[in-house]
Each structure stands twice: as structure tokens, then as C-alpha cells.
PDB file of C-alpha atoms in Angstrom:
ATOM      1  CA  UNK J 124     -11.947  -0.351   3.769  1.00  0.00           C
ATOM      2  CA  UNK J 125      -8.913   1.502   5.074  1.00  0.00           C
ATOM      3  CA  UNK J 126      -5.998   2.624   2.969  1.00  0.00           C
ATOM      4  CA  UNK J 127      -3.627   0.344   4.907  1.00  0.00           C
ATOM      5  CA  UNK J 128      -5.880  -2.639   4.220  1.00  0.00           C
ATOM      6  CA  UNK J 129      -5.837  -1.868   0.480  1.00  0.00           C
ATOM      7  CA  UNK J 130      -2.033  -1.641   0.493  1.00  0.00           C
ATOM      8  CA  UNK J 131      -1.784  -4.986   2.269  1.00  0.00           C
ATOM      9  CA  UNK J 132      -4.097  -6.552  -0.327  1.00  0.00           C
ATOM     10  CA  UNK J 133      -1.841  -5.321  -3.127  1.00  0.00           C
ATOM     11  CA  UNK J 134       1.396  -6.372  -1.423  1.00  0.00           C
ATOM     12  CA  UNK J 135       0.184  -9.804  -0.282  1.00  0.00           C
ATOM     13  CA  UNK J 136       1.016 -11.686  -3.522  1.00  0.00           C
ATOM     14  CA  UNK J 137       4.474 -10.084  -3.558  1.00  0.00           C
ATOM     15  CA  UNK J 138       5.176 -10.857   0.092  1.00  0.00           C
ATOM     16  CA  UNK J 139       4.097 -14.474  -0.336  1.00  0.00           C
ATOM     17  CA  UNK J 140       5.898 -14.989  -3.651  1.00  0.00           C
ATOM     18  CA  UNK J 141       8.942 -17.256  -3.860  1.00  0.00           C
ATOM     19  CA  UNK J 142      12.301 -15.468  -3.441  1.00  0.00           C
ATOM     20  CA  UNK J 143      13.045 -15.699  -7.178  1.00  0.00           C
ATOM     21  CA  UNK J 144       9.793 -13.947  -8.057  1.00  0.00           C
ATOM     22  CA  UNK J 145      10.351 -11.253  -5.430  1.00  0.00           C
ATOM     23  CA  UNK J 146      13.819 -10.665  -6.907  1.00  0.00           C
ATOM     24  CA  UNK J 147      12.342 -10.192 -10.395  1.00  0.00           C
ATOM     25  CA  UNK J 148       9.703  -7.803  -9.065  1.00  0.00           C
ATOM     26  CA  UNK J 149      12.295  -5.791  -7.141  1.00  0.00           C
ATOM     27  CA  UNK J 150      14.645  -5.509 -10.128  1.00  0.00           C
ATOM     28  CA  UNK J 151      11.866  -4.509 -12.528  1.00  0.00           C
ATOM     29  CA  UNK J 152      10.613  -1.951  -9.999  1.00  0.00           C
ATOM     30  CA  UNK J 153      14.111  -0.464  -9.667  1.00  0.00           C
ATOM     31  CA  UNK J 154      14.486  -0.391 -13.452  1.00  0.00           C
ATOM     32  CA  UNK J 155      11.166   1.388 -13.926  1.00  0.00           C
ATOM     33  CA  UNK J 156      11.937   3.827 -11.100  1.00  0.00           C
ATOM     34  CA  UNK J 157      15.278   4.751 -12.658  1.00  0.00           C
ATOM     35  CA  UNK J 158      13.618   5.210 -16.049  1.00  0.00           C
ATOM     36  CA  UNK J 159      10.955   7.478 -14.546  1.00  0.00           C
ATOM     37  CA  UNK J 160      13.622   9.505 -12.743  1.00  0.00           C
ATOM     38  CA  UNK J 161      15.369  10.021 -16.089  1.00  0.00           C
ATOM     39  CA  UNK J 162      12.048  10.559 -17.900  1.00  0.00           C
ATOM     40  CA  UNK J 163      13.116   7.834 -20.329  1.00  0.00           C
ATOM     41  CA  UNK J 164      10.584   7.041 -23.032  1.00  0.00           C
ATOM     42  CA  UNK J 165      12.408   4.064 -24.545  1.00  0.00           C
ATOM     43  CA  UNK J 166      10.963   0.571 -24.504  1.00  0.00           C
ATOM     44  CA  UNK J 167      11.478  -1.469 -21.355  1.00  0.00           C
ATOM     45  CA  UNK J 168      10.461  -4.909 -22.650  1.00  0.00           C
ATOM     46  CA  UNK J 169      13.975  -6.055 -23.565  1.00  0.00           C
ATOM     47  CA  UNK J 170      15.289  -5.033 -20.133  1.00  0.00           C
ATOM     48  CA  UNK J 171      12.494  -6.911 -18.359  1.00  0.00           C
ATOM     49  CA  UNK J 172      13.060  -9.971 -20.542  1.00  0.00           C
ATOM     50  CA  UNK J 173      16.769  -9.922 -19.634  1.00  0.00           C
ATOM     51  CA  UNK J 174      15.920  -9.714 -15.908  1.00  0.00           C
ATOM     52  CA  UNK J 175      13.530 -12.684 -16.149  1.00  0.00           C
ATOM     53  CA  UNK J 176      15.943 -14.778 -18.223  1.00  0.00           C
ATOM     54  CA  UNK J 177      18.731 -14.141 -15.720  1.00  0.00           C
ATOM     55  CA  UNK J 178      16.493 -15.120 -12.808  1.00  0.00           C
ATOM     56  CA  UNK J 179      15.388 -18.433 -14.320  1.00  0.00           C
ATOM     57  CA  UNK J 180      18.872 -19.610 -15.307  1.00  0.00           C
TER      58      UNK J 180
END
């Protein structure tokens, strides 16, 4: 199996997800990326919960 094939397998559920789900994934990814850049060790659960609640309203 090639590396590109593995990447496509991982991305397939995201690509085929409804727009609302893709938006949640994108926002959580950006949040986690910014936390890693800052080397933040605080809990992320409340931030993720807020993102999901906002998306389903």
C-alpha cells in the first residue's frame, strides 16, 4: 500500500462528511494546532464542546 493511498483512506470520511461535520473538524484541528504551537498543556475538552454546541445550534 502506498503512502498516498493510506492518506486517502484517512481523509475519506472527512471529505465525505456533511459540511457541518467538516466545519467542526476544521475548527478543532485549528484549535489543537494553535495549542501545540503554544505548547499549551491545558484541557481542550471545554473548547471542543463549545465548538460542537455552536455548530449544532
